[in-house]
mmCIF file of C-alpha atoms and ligand atoms in Angstrom:
data_model
loop_
_atom_site.group_PDB
_atom_site.id
_atom_site.type_symbol
_atom_site.label_atom_id
_atom_site.label_comp_id
_atom_site.label_asym_id
_atom_site.label_seq_id
_atom_site.Cartn_x
_atom_site.Cartn_y
_atom_site.Cartn_z
ATOM 1 C CA MET X 1 -10.638 6.527 7.457
ATOM 2 C CA ARG X 2 -9.881 3.689 9.676
ATOM 3 C CA ILE X 3 -7.203 0.812 8.785
ATOM 4 C CA ASP X 4 -7.015 -2.372 10.794
ATOM 5 C CA ILE X 5 -3.940 -4.645 10.397
ATOM 6 C CA ILE X 6 -3.703 -8.366 11.377
ATOM 7 C CA THR X 7 -0.176 -9.199 11.909
ATOM 8 C CA ILE X 8 2.318 -11.347 14.001
ATOM 9 C CA LEU X 9 4.945 -8.727 13.758
ATOM 10 C CA PRO X 10 3.342 -5.222 14.883
ATOM 11 C CA LYS X 11 6.607 -3.973 15.666
ATOM 12 C CA LEU X 12 7.459 -3.868 11.825
ATOM 13 C CA PHE X 13 4.898 -1.086 11.382
ATOM 14 C CA GLU X 14 6.368 1.185 14.138
ATOM 15 C CA GLY X 15 8.816 2.752 11.599
ATOM 16 C CA PRO X 16 6.717 3.317 8.434
ATOM 17 C CA PHE X 17 3.727 4.825 10.445
ATOM 18 C CA SER X 18 5.484 7.065 12.853
ATOM 19 C CA ASP X 19 7.121 9.474 10.318
ATOM 20 C CA SER X 20 6.428 12.095 7.678
ATOM 21 C CA ILE X 21 3.062 11.875 5.865
ATOM 22 C CA LEU X 22 1.583 8.688 7.537
ATOM 23 C CA LYS X 23 2.267 10.248 11.008
ATOM 24 C CA ARG X 24 0.660 13.689 10.114
ATOM 25 C CA ALA X 25 -2.168 12.163 8.754
ATOM 26 C CA GLN X 26 -2.817 10.368 11.958
ATOM 27 C CA ASP X 27 -2.007 13.396 14.003
ATOM 28 C CA LYS X 28 -4.548 15.419 12.016
ATOM 29 C CA GLY X 29 -7.106 12.694 12.777
ATOM 30 C CA LEU X 30 -7.770 11.856 9.108
ATOM 31 C CA VAL X 31 -6.565 8.176 9.448
ATOM 32 C CA GLU X 32 -6.606 5.873 12.170
ATOM 33 C CA ILE X 33 -4.413 2.687 12.195
ATOM 34 C CA TYR X 34 -4.781 -0.050 14.677
ATOM 35 C CA LEU X 35 -2.469 -3.112 14.824
ATOM 36 C CA HIS X 36 -3.828 -6.505 16.109
ATOM 37 C CA ASN X 37 -1.467 -9.080 17.080
ATOM 38 C CA LEU X 38 -2.725 -12.447 15.619
ATOM 39 C CA ARG X 39 -1.097 -14.315 18.447
ATOM 40 C CA ASP X 40 -3.410 -12.808 20.985
ATOM 41 C CA TYR X 41 -6.168 -14.692 19.180
ATOM 42 C CA SER X 42 -4.635 -17.997 19.405
ATOM 43 C CA THR X 43 -6.024 -20.321 22.135
ATOM 44 C CA ASP X 44 -2.824 -22.570 21.789
ATOM 45 C CA LYS X 45 -0.557 -22.510 24.990
ATOM 46 C CA HIS X 46 2.270 -21.471 22.896
ATOM 47 C CA LYS X 47 0.300 -18.786 21.116
ATOM 48 C CA ASN X 48 1.092 -20.770 17.862
ATOM 49 C CA VAL X 49 -0.671 -19.456 14.718
ATOM 50 C CA ASP X 50 0.699 -21.901 12.045
ATOM 51 C CA ASP X 51 0.680 -25.710 11.516
ATOM 52 C CA TYR X 52 2.058 -28.180 9.200
ATOM 53 C CA GLN X 53 0.256 -28.409 5.716
ATOM 54 C CA TYR X 54 -1.975 -31.247 4.779
ATOM 55 C CA GLY X 55 -0.601 -33.367 2.217
ATOM 56 C CA GLY X 56 2.995 -32.840 3.441
ATOM 57 C CA GLY X 57 5.630 -30.565 1.979
ATOM 58 C CA ALA X 58 8.062 -27.871 3.453
ATOM 59 C CA GLY X 59 6.609 -24.721 5.014
ATOM 60 C CA MET X 60 3.897 -24.148 7.696
ATOM 61 C CA VAL X 61 0.534 -22.631 6.980
ATOM 62 C CA MET X 62 -1.234 -20.073 8.982
ATOM 63 C CA ARG X 63 -4.154 -21.674 10.710
ATOM 64 C CA ILE X 64 -7.805 -20.504 10.245
ATOM 65 C CA GLU X 65 -8.973 -20.263 13.936
ATOM 66 C CA PRO X 66 -6.730 -17.405 15.167
ATOM 67 C CA ILE X 67 -7.285 -15.290 11.970
ATOM 68 C CA ALA X 68 -11.335 -16.121 12.059
ATOM 69 C CA ALA X 69 -11.352 -15.218 15.619
ATOM 70 C CA CYS X 70 -9.675 -11.757 15.046
ATOM 71 C CA ILE X 71 -11.663 -10.874 11.983
ATOM 72 C CA GLU X 72 -15.155 -12.082 13.732
ATOM 73 C CA HIS X 73 -14.039 -9.997 16.724
ATOM 74 C CA LEU X 74 -13.348 -6.786 14.530
ATOM 75 C CA LYS X 75 -16.387 -7.382 12.322
ATOM 76 C CA LYS X 76 -18.520 -7.090 15.429
ATOM 77 C CA GLU X 77 -17.411 -3.659 16.134
ATOM 78 C CA ARG X 78 -17.887 -2.197 12.403
ATOM 79 C CA ASP X 79 -18.473 -3.289 8.890
ATOM 80 C CA TYR X 80 -15.348 -3.407 6.526
ATOM 81 C CA ASP X 81 -15.327 -2.101 2.863
ATOM 82 C CA GLU X 82 -12.742 -4.361 2.163
ATOM 83 C CA ILE X 83 -10.886 -7.320 3.722
ATOM 84 C CA ILE X 84 -7.703 -7.423 2.249
ATOM 85 C CA TYR X 85 -5.022 -10.267 2.150
ATOM 86 C CA MET X 86 -1.415 -9.302 1.132
ATOM 87 C CA THR X 87 0.050 -12.060 -0.876
ATOM 88 C CA PRO X 88 2.557 -12.510 -3.683
ATOM 89 C CA ASP X 89 -0.136 -14.492 -5.642
ATOM 90 C CA GLY X 90 -2.684 -11.571 -5.424
ATOM 91 C CA VAL X 91 -3.593 -8.925 -8.160
ATOM 92 C CA LEU X 92 -0.679 -6.447 -8.731
ATOM 93 C CA LEU X 93 -1.122 -3.205 -6.866
ATOM 94 C CA GLU X 94 -1.684 -0.448 -9.229
ATOM 95 C CA GLN X 95 -2.598 3.366 -8.667
ATOM 96 C CA GLY X 96 -6.290 2.780 -9.629
ATOM 97 C CA VAL X 97 -6.740 0.339 -6.704
ATOM 98 C CA SER X 98 -5.034 2.761 -4.304
ATOM 99 C CA ASN X 99 -7.244 5.538 -5.458
ATOM 100 C CA LEU X 100 -10.562 3.442 -4.909
ATOM 101 C CA LEU X 101 -9.295 2.304 -1.531
ATOM 102 C CA SER X 102 -8.638 5.951 -0.319
ATOM 103 C CA THR X 103 -12.316 6.668 -0.823
ATOM 104 C CA GLN X 104 -13.301 3.829 1.680
ATOM 105 C CA GLN X 105 -14.019 4.187 5.552
ATOM 106 C CA ASN X 106 -12.906 0.968 7.002
ATOM 107 C CA LEU X 107 -10.255 -1.372 5.732
ATOM 108 C CA LEU X 108 -9.092 -4.506 7.280
ATOM 109 C CA ILE X 109 -5.515 -6.006 6.036
ATOM 110 C CA LEU X 110 -4.389 -9.335 6.784
ATOM 111 C CA CYS X 111 -0.397 -10.182 6.545
ATOM 112 C CA GLY X 112 0.547 -13.517 5.673
ATOM 113 C CA HIS X 113 3.465 -15.510 6.583
ATOM 114 C CA TYR X 114 5.296 -18.924 5.904
ATOM 115 C CA LYS X 115 3.434 -20.662 3.023
ATOM 116 C CA GLY X 116 0.570 -18.443 3.427
ATOM 117 C CA VAL X 117 -2.864 -18.789 5.131
ATOM 118 C CA ASP X 118 -5.285 -21.847 4.976
ATOM 119 C CA GLU X 119 -7.181 -21.234 1.565
ATOM 120 C CA ARG X 120 -10.373 -21.239 3.626
ATOM 121 C CA VAL X 121 -9.423 -17.933 5.150
ATOM 122 C CA ARG X 122 -9.421 -16.501 1.551
ATOM 123 C CA ASP X 123 -12.704 -18.162 0.678
ATOM 124 C CA LEU X 124 -14.556 -17.056 3.892
ATOM 125 C CA TYR X 125 -13.343 -13.727 4.425
ATOM 126 C CA ILE X 126 -11.138 -11.957 1.859
ATOM 127 C CA THR X 127 -12.384 -9.544 -0.475
ATOM 128 C CA ARG X 128 -9.382 -8.514 -2.208
ATOM 129 C CA GLU X 129 -5.923 -10.020 -2.568
ATOM 130 C CA ILE X 130 -3.058 -7.638 -3.211
ATOM 131 C CA SER X 131 0.627 -8.263 -4.552
ATOM 132 C CA ILE X 132 2.975 -5.269 -4.446
ATOM 133 C CA GLY X 133 5.440 -7.091 -6.926
ATOM 134 C CA SER X 134 6.484 -10.248 -8.608
ATOM 135 C CA TYR X 135 8.878 -11.317 -5.712
ATOM 136 C CA VAL X 136 8.393 -12.751 -2.385
ATOM 137 C CA LEU X 137 8.905 -10.883 1.012
ATOM 138 C CA SER X 138 9.339 -12.583 4.194
ATOM 139 C CA GLY X 139 5.800 -11.568 5.168
ATOM 140 C CA GLY X 140 2.922 -9.300 4.182
ATOM 141 C CA GLU X 141 4.035 -6.436 6.540
ATOM 142 C CA LEU X 142 6.191 -4.512 4.283
ATOM 143 C CA ALA X 143 3.575 -4.933 1.577
ATOM 144 C CA ALA X 144 1.001 -3.802 3.838
ATOM 145 C CA ALA X 145 2.920 -0.811 4.500
ATOM 146 C CA VAL X 146 3.528 0.030 1.028
ATOM 147 C CA LEU X 147 -0.326 -0.328 0.459
ATOM 148 C CA VAL X 148 -1.178 1.783 3.403
ATOM 149 C CA ASP X 149 1.106 4.558 2.360
ATOM 150 C CA SER X 150 0.107 4.580 -1.207
ATOM 151 C CA VAL X 151 -3.731 4.945 -0.122
ATOM 152 C CA ILE X 152 -3.341 7.370 3.001
ATOM 153 C CA ARG X 153 -1.541 10.051 0.812
ATOM 154 C CA LEU X 154 -4.681 10.097 -1.355
ATOM 155 C CA VAL X 155 -7.017 10.948 1.502
ATOM 156 C CA PRO X 156 -8.300 14.384 1.134
ATOM 157 C CA GLY X 157 -6.339 16.870 3.419
ATOM 158 C CA VAL X 158 -3.320 14.552 3.900
ATOM 159 C CA LEU X 159 -1.021 16.135 1.560
ATOM 160 C CA SER X 160 -0.593 19.925 2.183
ATOM 161 C CA ASP X 161 -0.585 20.632 -1.622
ATOM 162 C CA GLU X 162 -3.673 18.876 -2.539
ATOM 163 C CA THR X 163 -2.900 18.927 -6.195
ATOM 164 C CA SER X 164 0.404 17.113 -5.837
ATOM 165 C CA ALA X 165 -1.113 13.618 -5.630
ATOM 166 C CA LEU X 166 -2.980 14.447 -9.023
ATOM 167 C CA THR X 167 0.321 15.007 -10.605
ATOM 168 C CA ASP X 168 1.889 11.950 -9.348
ATOM 169 C CA SER X 169 3.331 9.204 -11.921
ATOM 170 C CA PHE X 170 0.423 6.784 -12.928
ATOM 171 C CA GLN X 171 -2.396 9.216 -11.913
ATOM 172 C CA ASP X 172 -3.140 9.819 -15.724
ATOM 173 C CA GLN X 173 -1.382 6.447 -16.775
ATOM 174 C CA LEU X 174 1.810 8.325 -17.528
ATOM 175 C CA LEU X 175 5.033 8.805 -15.590
ATOM 176 C CA ALA X 176 5.712 12.116 -14.000
ATOM 177 C CA PRO X 177 8.156 14.370 -16.053
ATOM 178 C CA PRO X 178 11.504 15.374 -14.706
ATOM 179 C CA VAL X 179 11.766 18.094 -12.235
ATOM 180 C CA TYR X 180 14.577 20.549 -11.334
ATOM 181 C CA THR X 181 15.286 23.088 -8.478
ATOM 182 C CA ARG X 182 18.171 25.466 -7.797
ATOM 183 C CA PRO X 183 20.962 25.934 -8.936
ATOM 184 C CA PRO X 184 20.139 26.531 -12.589
ATOM 185 C CA GLU X 185 23.665 25.013 -13.601
ATOM 186 C CA PHE X 186 25.563 22.066 -11.887
ATOM 187 C CA GLN X 187 28.766 20.695 -13.147
ATOM 188 C CA GLY X 188 27.813 21.905 -16.768
ATOM 189 C CA LYS X 189 24.333 20.392 -16.505
ATOM 190 C CA CYS X 190 21.666 23.116 -17.025
ATOM 191 C CA VAL X 191 18.047 23.189 -16.143
ATOM 192 C CA PRO X 192 15.738 23.036 -19.356
ATOM 193 C CA GLU X 193 15.350 26.817 -20.446
ATOM 194 C CA VAL X 194 11.762 26.322 -20.987
ATOM 195 C CA LEU X 195 11.437 25.826 -16.996
ATOM 196 C CA LEU X 196 12.964 29.239 -16.566
ATOM 197 C CA SER X 197 10.971 31.002 -19.234
ATOM 198 C CA GLY X 198 7.959 31.902 -17.080
ATOM 199 C CA ASP X 199 5.712 30.969 -20.002
ATOM 200 C CA PHE X 200 3.473 28.488 -18.355
ATOM 201 C CA LYS X 201 1.692 27.392 -21.427
ATOM 202 C CA GLN X 202 4.884 26.219 -22.762
ATOM 203 C CA ILE X 203 5.888 24.786 -19.589
ATOM 204 C CA GLU X 204 2.785 22.762 -19.343
ATOM 205 C CA GLN X 205 3.440 21.551 -22.874
ATOM 206 C CA TRP X 206 7.057 20.594 -22.041
ATOM 207 C CA ARG X 207 5.809 18.697 -19.111
ATOM 208 C CA GLU X 208 3.150 16.719 -21.063
ATOM 209 C CA ASP X 209 5.612 15.852 -23.711
ATOM 210 C CA MET X 210 8.455 14.683 -21.311
ATOM 211 C CA ALA X 211 5.862 12.591 -19.669
ATOM 212 C CA LEU X 212 4.745 10.841 -22.660
ATOM 213 C CA LYS X 213 8.376 10.470 -23.812
ATOM 214 C CA ARG X 214 9.471 9.006 -20.246
ATOM 215 C CA THR X 215 6.494 6.797 -20.352
ATOM 216 C CA LYS X 216 7.180 5.550 -23.836
ATOM 217 C CA GLU X 217 10.826 4.605 -23.028
ATOM 218 C CA ARG X 218 10.403 3.236 -19.524
ATOM 219 C CA ARG X 219 6.796 1.774 -19.440
ATOM 220 C CA PRO X 220 5.328 1.451 -22.873
ATOM 221 C CA ASP X 221 2.772 -1.153 -21.176
ATOM 222 C CA LEU X 222 0.977 1.899 -19.653
ATOM 223 C CA LEU X 223 0.183 3.392 -22.881
ATOM 224 C CA LYS X 224 -1.640 0.239 -24.245
HETATM 225 N N1 ADE F 1 3.907 -11.327 0.963
HETATM 226 C C1 ADE F 1 4.938 -11.732 0.441
HETATM 227 N N2 ADE F 1 5.506 -11.323 -0.688
HETATM 228 C C2 ADE F 1 4.461 -10.376 -0.994
HETATM 229 C C3 ADE F 1 4.355 -9.572 -2.156
HETATM 230 N N3 ADE F 1 5.206 -9.443 -3.194
HETATM 231 N N4 ADE F 1 3.163 -8.812 -2.155
HETATM 232 C C4 ADE F 1 2.493 -8.845 -1.070
HETATM 233 N N5 ADE F 1 2.306 -9.520 -0.048
HETATM 234 C C5 ADE F 1 3.534 -10.492 0.094
#
């Protein structure tokens, strides 16, 4: 899989992409991530990528020309399965979308800033608009990092224990059950006996029951 990201703050991605699972996925050659600095596509002498909004009002708008130049340049090299715009007014990210995106070959992600991008960018180029939650971040970069993380861990071969992504919360519309490791008792709190029983049928049943209980208590919306 190849992921291209258009951003005015490429440095923001250095941390999340250079450690742990995302680093390993790249080292193994399973995923390639390329960052494109939008300012490199500005013909403006100050490399500006934003301007005042028509009609007045506070806040700048990202201009279409540098974005179009960057996207057109990348599209000449390959076809993208999706061109995604990270925006608080997008569709809320859910596991199903991450699952779907993890099966694609080429993704292009555009990170917004200020008041967002000129609407014509969305009309002309964007195939999917994604929000990671009902709150406003300073820019789309952290949201894009969240999206990329949730997608890459699903790419076959990325996780060493392939089944572990399948037992994640949300994969079956349920939250994951509680987990424990040693010691069996800590400050009077004991690991549930069934987990120490060695009876795998019972353990499986307990996990299912706990997943359902937790989902009912915390995310009843998932059960509808
Ligand atoms: N950009 C700013 N806030 C965002 C959010 N909540 N989700 C996606 N992109 C964003």
